């Protein structure tokens, strides 16, 4: 257990959640992305049906950084059986991989919000397109401003979120943040085929990020997260094509459609917005 409670039924650290999803095999292959282990992630939960996610399979030296992060988390949680950095966990990489991969971790144990800063840097550097997929969209002001500035500068900014909620309060809060973006020219797409759980950012078809961090304050400040930042046009273009294929399963949320939502929805959004820092 991560951060287990020492007092039964009382855990003062329950708000700090390990949201990382890592699987490392022999120190050679690593998996990172949005997939947890559960029936719903296989599309077996009748409530959600089809589950749309993005996960990476990585080989090469970047896997060693994933291995190191797993060991840090393990040793923090289970000091009585700490894992030593033995050579068998870190085999020497022999290969010719040409994709630049940076594995970035963030969490409440760090002073800087590394993954959020990476997202903002990517958006500020955009020249033509920014494509974002996230199940939860509760940004802070810095990220919101970056997206607005990019759109107002002529960049085609597109965000894709689920059309159906798994957590209603989070869903209402998400809607409350869309107004300013739509007014600035950001395009919003609602994924209708099933539940969208992918967490990806692609910029100009050149760089991308896939990992565990949602575009929300909880991921940036409270959760322990890990993302892979990919510096490769071929990989970014492939993710861009996947995004555009997903658009075929979406309905666009226009500014007119957004303004026409029921008054009840507007009231719920305002209430959820107040709680957004902890959602």
PDB file of C-alpha atoms in Angstrom:
ATOM      1  CA  UNK A   1       0.000   0.000   0.000  1.00  0.00           C
ATOM      2  CA  UNK A   2       1.189   3.515  -0.823  1.00  0.00           C
ATOM      3  CA  UNK A   3       1.142   5.854   2.209  1.00  0.00           C
ATOM      4  CA  UNK A   4      -0.755   3.366   4.408  1.00  0.00           C
ATOM      5  CA  UNK A   5      -2.502   4.668   7.489  1.00  0.00           C
ATOM      6  CA  UNK A   6      -0.927   3.908  10.852  1.00  0.00           C
ATOM      7  CA  UNK A   7      -4.280   4.558  12.535  1.00  0.00           C
ATOM      8  CA  UNK A   8      -7.235   2.458  11.460  1.00  0.00           C
ATOM      9  CA  UNK A   9      -9.926   4.408   9.572  1.00  0.00           C
ATOM     10  CA  UNK A  10      -7.848   7.598   9.760  1.00  0.00           C
ATOM     11  CA  UNK A  11      -5.306   8.540   7.119  1.00  0.00           C
ATOM     12  CA  UNK A  12      -4.112  12.131   7.151  1.00  0.00           C
ATOM     13  CA  UNK A  13      -2.287  11.554   3.835  1.00  0.00           C
ATOM     14  CA  UNK A  14      -5.226  10.083   1.927  1.00  0.00           C
ATOM     15  CA  UNK A  15      -5.294  13.134  -0.364  1.00  0.00           C
ATOM     16  CA  UNK A  16      -1.806  12.275  -1.671  1.00  0.00           C
ATOM     17  CA  UNK A  17      -2.461   9.491  -4.146  1.00  0.00           C
ATOM     18  CA  UNK A  18      -0.016   7.495  -6.220  1.00  0.00           C
ATOM     19  CA  UNK A  19      -1.609   7.880  -9.638  1.00  0.00           C
ATOM     20  CA  UNK A  20       1.391   6.486 -11.540  1.00  0.00           C
ATOM     21  CA  UNK A  21       0.882   3.491 -13.827  1.00  0.00           C
ATOM     22  CA  UNK A  22       4.154   1.697 -14.530  1.00  0.00           C
ATOM     23  CA  UNK A  23       5.016  -1.842 -15.559  1.00  0.00           C
ATOM     24  CA  UNK A  24       8.666  -2.721 -16.160  1.00  0.00           C
ATOM     25  CA  UNK A  25       9.793  -6.138 -17.398  1.00  0.00           C
ATOM     26  CA  UNK A  26      13.434  -7.207 -16.891  1.00  0.00           C
ATOM     27  CA  UNK A  27      14.489  -3.561 -17.035  1.00  0.00           C
ATOM     28  CA  UNK A  28      14.140  -3.832 -20.825  1.00  0.00           C
ATOM     29  CA  UNK A  29      10.492  -3.059 -21.585  1.00  0.00           C
ATOM     30  CA  UNK A  30       8.353  -0.461 -19.873  1.00  0.00           C
ATOM     31  CA  UNK A  31       4.684   0.464 -20.092  1.00  0.00           C
ATOM     32  CA  UNK A  32       3.395   3.926 -19.201  1.00  0.00           C
ATOM     33  CA  UNK A  33       0.155   5.775 -19.849  1.00  0.00           C
ATOM     34  CA  UNK A  34      -3.442   5.891 -18.700  1.00  0.00           C
ATOM     35  CA  UNK A  35      -4.325   2.233 -18.173  1.00  0.00           C
ATOM     36  CA  UNK A  36      -4.978   0.906 -14.691  1.00  0.00           C
ATOM     37  CA  UNK A  37      -5.820  -2.742 -13.957  1.00  0.00           C
ATOM     38  CA  UNK A  38      -9.587  -3.261 -13.890  1.00  0.00           C
ATOM     39  CA  UNK A  39     -12.548  -4.547 -15.860  1.00  0.00           C
ATOM     40  CA  UNK A  40     -13.557  -1.086 -17.061  1.00  0.00           C
ATOM     41  CA  UNK A  41     -10.197  -0.637 -18.790  1.00  0.00           C
ATOM     42  CA  UNK A  42     -11.013  -3.677 -20.912  1.00  0.00           C
ATOM     43  CA  UNK A  43     -14.452  -2.321 -21.752  1.00  0.00           C
ATOM     44  CA  UNK A  44     -16.160  -4.861 -19.470  1.00  0.00           C
ATOM     45  CA  UNK A  45     -17.983  -2.375 -17.246  1.00  0.00           C
ATOM     46  CA  UNK A  46     -21.517  -1.939 -18.665  1.00  0.00           C
ATOM     47  CA  UNK A  47     -21.754   1.564 -17.185  1.00  0.00           C
ATOM     48  CA  UNK A  48     -18.978   2.897 -19.434  1.00  0.00           C
ATOM     49  CA  UNK A  49     -18.840   0.383 -22.278  1.00  0.00           C
ATOM     50  CA  UNK A  50     -15.932   1.041 -24.650  1.00  0.00           C
ATOM     51  CA  UNK A  51     -12.923   2.468 -22.823  1.00  0.00           C
ATOM     52  CA  UNK A  52     -10.594   4.683 -24.864  1.00  0.00           C
ATOM     53  CA  UNK A  53      -7.078   5.010 -23.452  1.00  0.00           C
ATOM     54  CA  UNK A  54      -3.499   5.606 -24.604  1.00  0.00           C
ATOM     55  CA  UNK A  55      -0.530   3.628 -23.337  1.00  0.00           C
ATOM     56  CA  UNK A  56       3.091   3.456 -24.488  1.00  0.00           C
ATOM     57  CA  UNK A  57       5.412   0.480 -24.757  1.00  0.00           C
ATOM     58  CA  UNK A  58       8.976   1.712 -24.424  1.00  0.00           C
ATOM     59  CA  UNK A  59      12.282  -0.076 -24.773  1.00  0.00           C
ATOM     60  CA  UNK A  60      15.743   1.363 -24.355  1.00  0.00           C
ATOM     61  CA  UNK A  61      17.492   3.524 -21.825  1.00  0.00           C
ATOM     62  CA  UNK A  62      14.305   5.450 -20.912  1.00  0.00           C
ATOM     63  CA  UNK A  63      13.043   2.251 -19.257  1.00  0.00           C
ATOM     64  CA  UNK A  64      15.807   2.572 -16.672  1.00  0.00           C
ATOM     65  CA  UNK A  65      14.299   5.887 -15.527  1.00  0.00           C
ATOM     66  CA  UNK A  66      10.917   4.180 -15.189  1.00  0.00           C
ATOM     67  CA  UNK A  67      12.571   1.405 -13.189  1.00  0.00           C
ATOM     68  CA  UNK A  68      14.243   3.930 -10.923  1.00  0.00           C
ATOM     69  CA  UNK A  69      10.927   5.691 -10.286  1.00  0.00           C
ATOM     70  CA  UNK A  70       9.247   2.407  -9.361  1.00  0.00           C
ATOM     71  CA  UNK A  71      12.057   1.654  -6.911  1.00  0.00           C
ATOM     72  CA  UNK A  72      11.777   5.088  -5.302  1.00  0.00           C
ATOM     73  CA  UNK A  73       8.038   4.603  -4.795  1.00  0.00           C
ATOM     74  CA  UNK A  74       8.501   1.062  -3.485  1.00  0.00           C
ATOM     75  CA  UNK A  75      11.211   2.017  -1.023  1.00  0.00           C
ATOM     76  CA  UNK A  76       9.144   4.944   0.239  1.00  0.00           C
ATOM     77  CA  UNK A  77       6.196   2.629   0.905  1.00  0.00           C
ATOM     78  CA  UNK A  78       7.959  -0.524   2.075  1.00  0.00           C
ATOM     79  CA  UNK A  79      11.219   0.392   3.768  1.00  0.00           C
ATOM     80  CA  UNK A  80      11.420  -2.928   5.571  1.00  0.00           C
ATOM     81  CA  UNK A  81      11.906  -4.669   2.220  1.00  0.00           C
ATOM     82  CA  UNK A  82      13.706  -1.961   0.268  1.00  0.00           C
ATOM     83  CA  UNK A  83      14.971  -2.814  -3.227  1.00  0.00           C
ATOM     84  CA  UNK A  84      18.667  -2.242  -3.770  1.00  0.00           C
ATOM     85  CA  UNK A  85      19.903  -0.899  -7.102  1.00  0.00           C
ATOM     86  CA  UNK A  86      21.328  -4.196  -8.336  1.00  0.00           C
ATOM     87  CA  UNK A  87      22.649  -4.623 -11.903  1.00  0.00           C
ATOM     88  CA  UNK A  88      19.851  -7.084 -12.771  1.00  0.00           C
ATOM     89  CA  UNK A  89      17.323  -4.265 -12.459  1.00  0.00           C
ATOM     90  CA  UNK A  90      19.358  -1.987 -14.721  1.00  0.00           C
ATOM     91  CA  UNK A  91      20.683  -4.023 -17.671  1.00  0.00           C
ATOM     92  CA  UNK A  92      22.979  -2.309 -20.128  1.00  0.00           C
ATOM     93  CA  UNK A  93      20.979  -1.087 -23.106  1.00  0.00           C
ATOM     94  CA  UNK A  94      22.160  -2.266 -26.509  1.00  0.00           C
ATOM     95  CA  UNK A  95      20.171  -0.900 -29.442  1.00  0.00           C
ATOM     96  CA  UNK A  96      19.739   1.841 -32.003  1.00  0.00           C
ATOM     97  CA  UNK A  97      16.617   3.665 -30.839  1.00  0.00           C
ATOM     98  CA  UNK A  98      16.314   7.152 -32.302  1.00  0.00           C
ATOM     99  CA  UNK A  99      13.329   8.484 -30.330  1.00  0.00           C
ATOM    100  CA  UNK A 100      14.159  10.964 -27.599  1.00  0.00           C
ATOM    101  CA  UNK A 101      12.171  10.099 -24.461  1.00  0.00           C
ATOM    102  CA  UNK A 102      12.192  12.055 -21.213  1.00  0.00           C
ATOM    103  CA  UNK A 103      10.475  10.368 -18.264  1.00  0.00           C
ATOM    104  CA  UNK A 104       9.194  13.083 -15.930  1.00  0.00           C
ATOM    105  CA  UNK A 105       7.742  12.504 -12.472  1.00  0.00           C
ATOM    106  CA  UNK A 106       5.938  15.016 -10.307  1.00  0.00           C
ATOM    107  CA  UNK A 107       4.176  15.036  -6.977  1.00  0.00           C
ATOM    108  CA  UNK A 108       3.628  16.871  -3.706  1.00  0.00           C
ATOM    109  CA  UNK A 109       7.137  15.882  -2.639  1.00  0.00           C
ATOM    110  CA  UNK A 110       8.600  18.216  -5.284  1.00  0.00           C
ATOM    111  CA  UNK A 111       8.782  21.991  -5.215  1.00  0.00           C
ATOM    112  CA  UNK A 112       8.159  22.403  -8.952  1.00  0.00           C
ATOM    113  CA  UNK A 113       5.145  21.118 -10.858  1.00  0.00           C
ATOM    114  CA  UNK A 114       7.288  19.467 -13.490  1.00  0.00           C
ATOM    115  CA  UNK A 115       4.637  17.898 -15.717  1.00  0.00           C
ATOM    116  CA  UNK A 116       2.433  21.004 -15.729  1.00  0.00           C
ATOM    117  CA  UNK A 117       5.447  23.136 -16.592  1.00  0.00           C
ATOM    118  CA  UNK A 118       6.229  20.746 -19.432  1.00  0.00           C
ATOM    119  CA  UNK A 119       2.691  21.104 -20.793  1.00  0.00           C
ATOM    120  CA  UNK A 120       2.902  24.909 -20.633  1.00  0.00           C
ATOM    121  CA  UNK A 121       6.297  24.939 -22.343  1.00  0.00           C
ATOM    122  CA  UNK A 122       4.923  22.789 -25.169  1.00  0.00           C
ATOM    123  CA  UNK A 123       1.876  25.011 -25.650  1.00  0.00           C
ATOM    124  CA  UNK A 124       3.926  28.217 -25.643  1.00  0.00           C
ATOM    125  CA  UNK A 125       6.224  26.707 -28.286  1.00  0.00           C
ATOM    126  CA  UNK A 126       3.343  25.722 -30.593  1.00  0.00           C
ATOM    127  CA  UNK A 127       3.333  27.193 -34.105  1.00  0.00           C
ATOM    128  CA  UNK A 128       0.368  25.446 -35.727  1.00  0.00           C
ATOM    129  CA  UNK A 129      -1.492  22.859 -33.614  1.00  0.00           C
ATOM    130  CA  UNK A 130      -2.082  21.773 -30.028  1.00  0.00           C
ATOM    131  CA  UNK A 131      -4.128  18.588 -29.497  1.00  0.00           C
ATOM    132  CA  UNK A 132      -5.106  17.577 -25.965  1.00  0.00           C
ATOM    133  CA  UNK A 133      -6.975  14.525 -24.690  1.00  0.00           C
ATOM    134  CA  UNK A 134      -7.918  14.349 -21.034  1.00  0.00           C
ATOM    135  CA  UNK A 135     -10.781  12.807 -19.046  1.00  0.00           C
ATOM    136  CA  UNK A 136     -10.714  15.639 -16.500  1.00  0.00           C
ATOM    137  CA  UNK A 137     -10.084  19.293 -17.318  1.00  0.00           C
ATOM    138  CA  UNK A 138      -9.652  21.527 -14.270  1.00  0.00           C
ATOM    139  CA  UNK A 139      -6.636  23.702 -15.168  1.00  0.00           C
ATOM    140  CA  UNK A 140      -5.036  26.394 -13.081  1.00  0.00           C
ATOM    141  CA  UNK A 141      -4.756  29.944 -14.403  1.00  0.00           C
ATOM    142  CA  UNK A 142      -1.276  29.487 -15.900  1.00  0.00           C
ATOM    143  CA  UNK A 143      -2.326  26.588 -18.126  1.00  0.00           C
ATOM    144  CA  UNK A 144      -5.634  28.240 -18.997  1.00  0.00           C
ATOM    145  CA  UNK A 145      -3.791  31.390 -20.088  1.00  0.00           C
ATOM    146  CA  UNK A 146      -1.312  29.383 -22.160  1.00  0.00           C
ATOM    147  CA  UNK A 147      -4.151  27.724 -24.094  1.00  0.00           C
ATOM    148  CA  UNK A 148      -5.989  31.022 -24.606  1.00  0.00           C
ATOM    149  CA  UNK A 149      -2.850  32.821 -25.783  1.00  0.00           C
ATOM    150  CA  UNK A 150      -2.037  30.041 -28.237  1.00  0.00           C
ATOM    151  CA  UNK A 151      -5.544  30.121 -29.714  1.00  0.00           C
ATOM    152  CA  UNK A 152      -5.585  33.927 -29.925  1.00  0.00           C
ATOM    153  CA  UNK A 153      -2.197  33.752 -31.703  1.00  0.00           C
ATOM    154  CA  UNK A 154      -3.678  31.631 -34.486  1.00  0.00           C
ATOM    155  CA  UNK A 155      -2.694  28.181 -33.227  1.00  0.00           C
ATOM    156  CA  UNK A 156      -5.329  25.488 -33.807  1.00  0.00           C
ATOM    157  CA  UNK A 157      -5.948  24.402 -30.195  1.00  0.00           C
ATOM    158  CA  UNK A 158      -8.176  21.331 -29.806  1.00  0.00           C
ATOM    159  CA  UNK A 159      -9.228  19.645 -26.596  1.00  0.00           C
ATOM    160  CA  UNK A 160     -11.101  16.344 -26.339  1.00  0.00           C
ATOM    161  CA  UNK A 161     -12.989  15.319 -23.197  1.00  0.00           C
ATOM    162  CA  UNK A 162     -15.601  12.629 -22.450  1.00  0.00           C
ATOM    163  CA  UNK A 163     -19.229  13.320 -23.295  1.00  0.00           C
ATOM    164  CA  UNK A 164     -20.333  11.234 -20.312  1.00  0.00           C
ATOM    165  CA  UNK A 165     -19.026  11.629 -16.745  1.00  0.00           C
ATOM    166  CA  UNK A 166     -17.597   9.025 -14.410  1.00  0.00           C
ATOM    167  CA  UNK A 167     -17.472  11.606 -11.598  1.00  0.00           C
ATOM    168  CA  UNK A 168     -20.287  14.149 -11.942  1.00  0.00           C
ATOM    169  CA  UNK A 169     -18.722  16.817  -9.737  1.00  0.00           C
ATOM    170  CA  UNK A 170     -15.509  16.756 -11.796  1.00  0.00           C
ATOM    171  CA  UNK A 171     -17.566  16.820 -14.998  1.00  0.00           C
ATOM    172  CA  UNK A 172     -19.456  19.924 -13.891  1.00  0.00           C
ATOM    173  CA  UNK A 173     -16.214  21.645 -12.915  1.00  0.00           C
ATOM    174  CA  UNK A 174     -14.711  20.755 -16.308  1.00  0.00           C
ATOM    175  CA  UNK A 175     -17.579  22.496 -18.109  1.00  0.00           C
ATOM    176  CA  UNK A 176     -17.096  25.628 -16.027  1.00  0.00           C
ATOM    177  CA  UNK A 177     -13.626  26.135 -17.533  1.00  0.00           C
ATOM    178  CA  UNK A 178     -14.665  25.840 -21.182  1.00  0.00           C
ATOM    179  CA  UNK A 179     -16.329  29.244 -21.590  1.00  0.00           C
ATOM    180  CA  UNK A 180     -13.168  31.374 -21.842  1.00  0.00           C
ATOM    181  CA  UNK A 181     -11.466  28.824 -24.078  1.00  0.00           C
ATOM    182  CA  UNK A 182     -14.340  28.640 -26.554  1.00  0.00           C
ATOM    183  CA  UNK A 183     -14.492  32.446 -26.685  1.00  0.00           C
ATOM    184  CA  UNK A 184     -10.754  32.508 -27.491  1.00  0.00           C
ATOM    185  CA  UNK A 185     -11.212  30.088 -30.384  1.00  0.00           C
ATOM    186  CA  UNK A 186     -10.237  26.794 -28.732  1.00  0.00           C
ATOM    187  CA  UNK A 187     -12.155  23.871 -30.250  1.00  0.00           C
ATOM    188  CA  UNK A 188     -13.716  21.344 -27.888  1.00  0.00           C
ATOM    189  CA  UNK A 189     -14.770  17.827 -28.828  1.00  0.00           C
ATOM    190  CA  UNK A 190     -16.927  15.489 -26.736  1.00  0.00           C
ATOM    191  CA  UNK A 191     -15.990  11.821 -27.144  1.00  0.00           C
ATOM    192  CA  UNK A 192     -19.180   9.771 -27.557  1.00  0.00           C
ATOM    193  CA  UNK A 193     -18.072   6.221 -28.372  1.00  0.00           C
ATOM    194  CA  UNK A 194     -17.418   5.370 -24.721  1.00  0.00           C
ATOM    195  CA  UNK A 195     -15.343   6.837 -21.926  1.00  0.00           C
ATOM    196  CA  UNK A 196     -12.218   8.794 -22.875  1.00  0.00           C
ATOM    197  CA  UNK A 197      -9.433   8.227 -20.335  1.00  0.00           C
ATOM    198  CA  UNK A 198      -6.400   9.058 -22.514  1.00  0.00           C
ATOM    199  CA  UNK A 199      -3.984  11.710 -21.267  1.00  0.00           C
ATOM    200  CA  UNK A 200      -1.975  13.086 -24.176  1.00  0.00           C
ATOM    201  CA  UNK A 201      -0.689  16.415 -25.496  1.00  0.00           C
ATOM    202  CA  UNK A 202       0.630  16.722 -29.056  1.00  0.00           C
ATOM    203  CA  UNK A 203       2.163  19.915 -30.460  1.00  0.00           C
ATOM    204  CA  UNK A 204       2.815  20.644 -34.156  1.00  0.00           C
ATOM    205  CA  UNK A 205       3.105  16.927 -34.908  1.00  0.00           C
ATOM    206  CA  UNK A 206       6.650  17.115 -33.532  1.00  0.00           C
ATOM    207  CA  UNK A 207       6.578  16.608 -29.757  1.00  0.00           C
ATOM    208  CA  UNK A 208       4.112  14.820 -27.496  1.00  0.00           C
ATOM    209  CA  UNK A 209       3.468  13.759 -23.941  1.00  0.00           C
ATOM    210  CA  UNK A 210       1.654  10.613 -22.798  1.00  0.00           C
ATOM    211  CA  UNK A 211       1.329   9.565 -19.196  1.00  0.00           C
ATOM    212  CA  UNK A 212      -0.791   9.562 -16.082  1.00  0.00           C
ATOM    213  CA  UNK A 213      -1.288  13.287 -15.458  1.00  0.00           C
ATOM    214  CA  UNK A 214      -4.693  14.740 -16.206  1.00  0.00           C
ATOM    215  CA  UNK A 215      -5.149  18.415 -16.986  1.00  0.00           C
ATOM    216  CA  UNK A 216      -6.306  19.193 -13.469  1.00  0.00           C
ATOM    217  CA  UNK A 217      -5.074  20.761 -10.271  1.00  0.00           C
ATOM    218  CA  UNK A 218      -5.115  17.440  -8.418  1.00  0.00           C
ATOM    219  CA  UNK A 219      -2.679  15.894 -10.893  1.00  0.00           C
ATOM    220  CA  UNK A 220      -0.422  18.940 -10.783  1.00  0.00           C
ATOM    221  CA  UNK A 221      -0.320  19.457  -7.000  1.00  0.00           C
ATOM    222  CA  UNK A 222      -1.607  16.438  -5.060  1.00  0.00           C
ATOM    223  CA  UNK A 223      -1.060  13.243  -7.055  1.00  0.00           C
ATOM    224  CA  UNK A 224       2.183  11.405  -7.698  1.00  0.00           C
ATOM    225  CA  UNK A 225       2.304  11.284 -11.519  1.00  0.00           C
ATOM    226  CA  UNK A 226       4.662  10.228 -14.297  1.00  0.00           C
ATOM    227  CA  UNK A 227       4.692  11.139 -17.996  1.00  0.00           C
ATOM    228  CA  UNK A 228       6.826  10.328 -21.008  1.00  0.00           C
ATOM    229  CA  UNK A 229       7.713  13.350 -23.155  1.00  0.00           C
ATOM    230  CA  UNK A 230       8.477  12.246 -26.719  1.00  0.00           C
ATOM    231  CA  UNK A 231      10.746  14.242 -29.008  1.00  0.00           C
ATOM    232  CA  UNK A 232      10.128  12.538 -32.339  1.00  0.00           C
ATOM    233  CA  UNK A 233       8.078  13.670 -35.328  1.00  0.00           C
ATOM    234  CA  UNK A 234       7.073  10.164 -36.453  1.00  0.00           C
ATOM    235  CA  UNK A 235       5.716   9.268 -33.001  1.00  0.00           C
ATOM    236  CA  UNK A 236       3.993  12.640 -32.563  1.00  0.00           C
ATOM    237  CA  UNK A 237       2.415  12.371 -36.025  1.00  0.00           C
ATOM    238  CA  UNK A 238       1.141   8.884 -35.179  1.00  0.00           C
ATOM    239  CA  UNK A 239      -0.474  10.208 -32.006  1.00  0.00           C
ATOM    240  CA  UNK A 240      -1.907  13.111 -34.013  1.00  0.00           C
ATOM    241  CA  UNK A 241      -3.512  10.658 -36.451  1.00  0.00           C
ATOM    242  CA  UNK A 242      -5.016   8.738 -33.525  1.00  0.00           C
ATOM    243  CA  UNK A 243      -6.428  12.018 -32.182  1.00  0.00           C
ATOM    244  CA  UNK A 244      -8.011  12.790 -35.557  1.00  0.00           C
ATOM    245  CA  UNK A 245      -9.463   9.274 -35.779  1.00  0.00           C
ATOM    246  CA  UNK A 246     -11.010   9.823 -32.345  1.00  0.00           C
ATOM    247  CA  UNK A 247     -12.539  13.067 -33.625  1.00  0.00           C
ATOM    248  CA  UNK A 248     -14.746  10.920 -35.862  1.00  0.00           C
ATOM    249  CA  UNK A 249     -16.361   9.598 -32.666  1.00  0.00           C
ATOM    250  CA  UNK A 250     -16.937  13.081 -31.233  1.00  0.00           C
ATOM    251  CA  UNK A 251     -19.492  15.869 -31.301  1.00  0.00           C
ATOM    252  CA  UNK A 252     -18.068  19.379 -31.332  1.00  0.00           C
ATOM    253  CA  UNK A 253     -19.090  21.605 -28.446  1.00  0.00           C
ATOM    254  CA  UNK A 254     -19.503  25.004 -30.083  1.00  0.00           C
ATOM    255  CA  UNK A 255     -19.830  28.268 -28.187  1.00  0.00           C
ATOM    256  CA  UNK A 256     -23.496  28.474 -29.207  1.00  0.00           C
ATOM    257  CA  UNK A 257     -24.210  24.982 -27.936  1.00  0.00           C
ATOM    258  CA  UNK A 258     -22.331  25.731 -24.722  1.00  0.00           C
ATOM    259  CA  UNK A 259     -24.356  28.888 -24.045  1.00  0.00           C
ATOM    260  CA  UNK A 260     -27.608  26.981 -24.618  1.00  0.00           C
ATOM    261  CA  UNK A 261     -27.016  24.513 -21.782  1.00  0.00           C
ATOM    262  CA  UNK A 262     -29.728  24.401 -19.078  1.00  0.00           C
ATOM    263  CA  UNK A 263     -29.721  26.821 -16.140  1.00  0.00           C
ATOM    264  CA  UNK A 264     -29.502  23.840 -13.777  1.00  0.00           C
ATOM    265  CA  UNK A 265     -26.213  22.862 -15.410  1.00  0.00           C
ATOM    266  CA  UNK A 266     -24.838  26.393 -14.993  1.00  0.00           C
ATOM    267  CA  UNK A 267     -25.660  26.356 -11.269  1.00  0.00           C
ATOM    268  CA  UNK A 268     -24.013  22.968 -10.766  1.00  0.00           C
ATOM    269  CA  UNK A 269     -20.926  24.180 -12.648  1.00  0.00           C
ATOM    270  CA  UNK A 270     -20.602  27.240 -10.401  1.00  0.00           C
ATOM    271  CA  UNK A 271     -20.833  25.099  -7.285  1.00  0.00           C
ATOM    272  CA  UNK A 272     -18.296  22.541  -8.602  1.00  0.00           C
ATOM    273  CA  UNK A 273     -15.906  25.347  -9.581  1.00  0.00           C
ATOM    274  CA  UNK A 274     -15.568  26.310  -5.918  1.00  0.00           C
ATOM    275  CA  UNK A 275     -14.329  22.801  -5.109  1.00  0.00           C
ATOM    276  CA  UNK A 276     -12.084  22.455  -8.173  1.00  0.00           C
ATOM    277  CA  UNK A 277      -8.719  22.653  -6.330  1.00  0.00           C
ATOM    278  CA  UNK A 278      -9.448  19.344  -4.553  1.00  0.00           C
ATOM    279  CA  UNK A 279     -11.438  17.515  -7.227  1.00  0.00           C
TER     280      UNK A 279
END
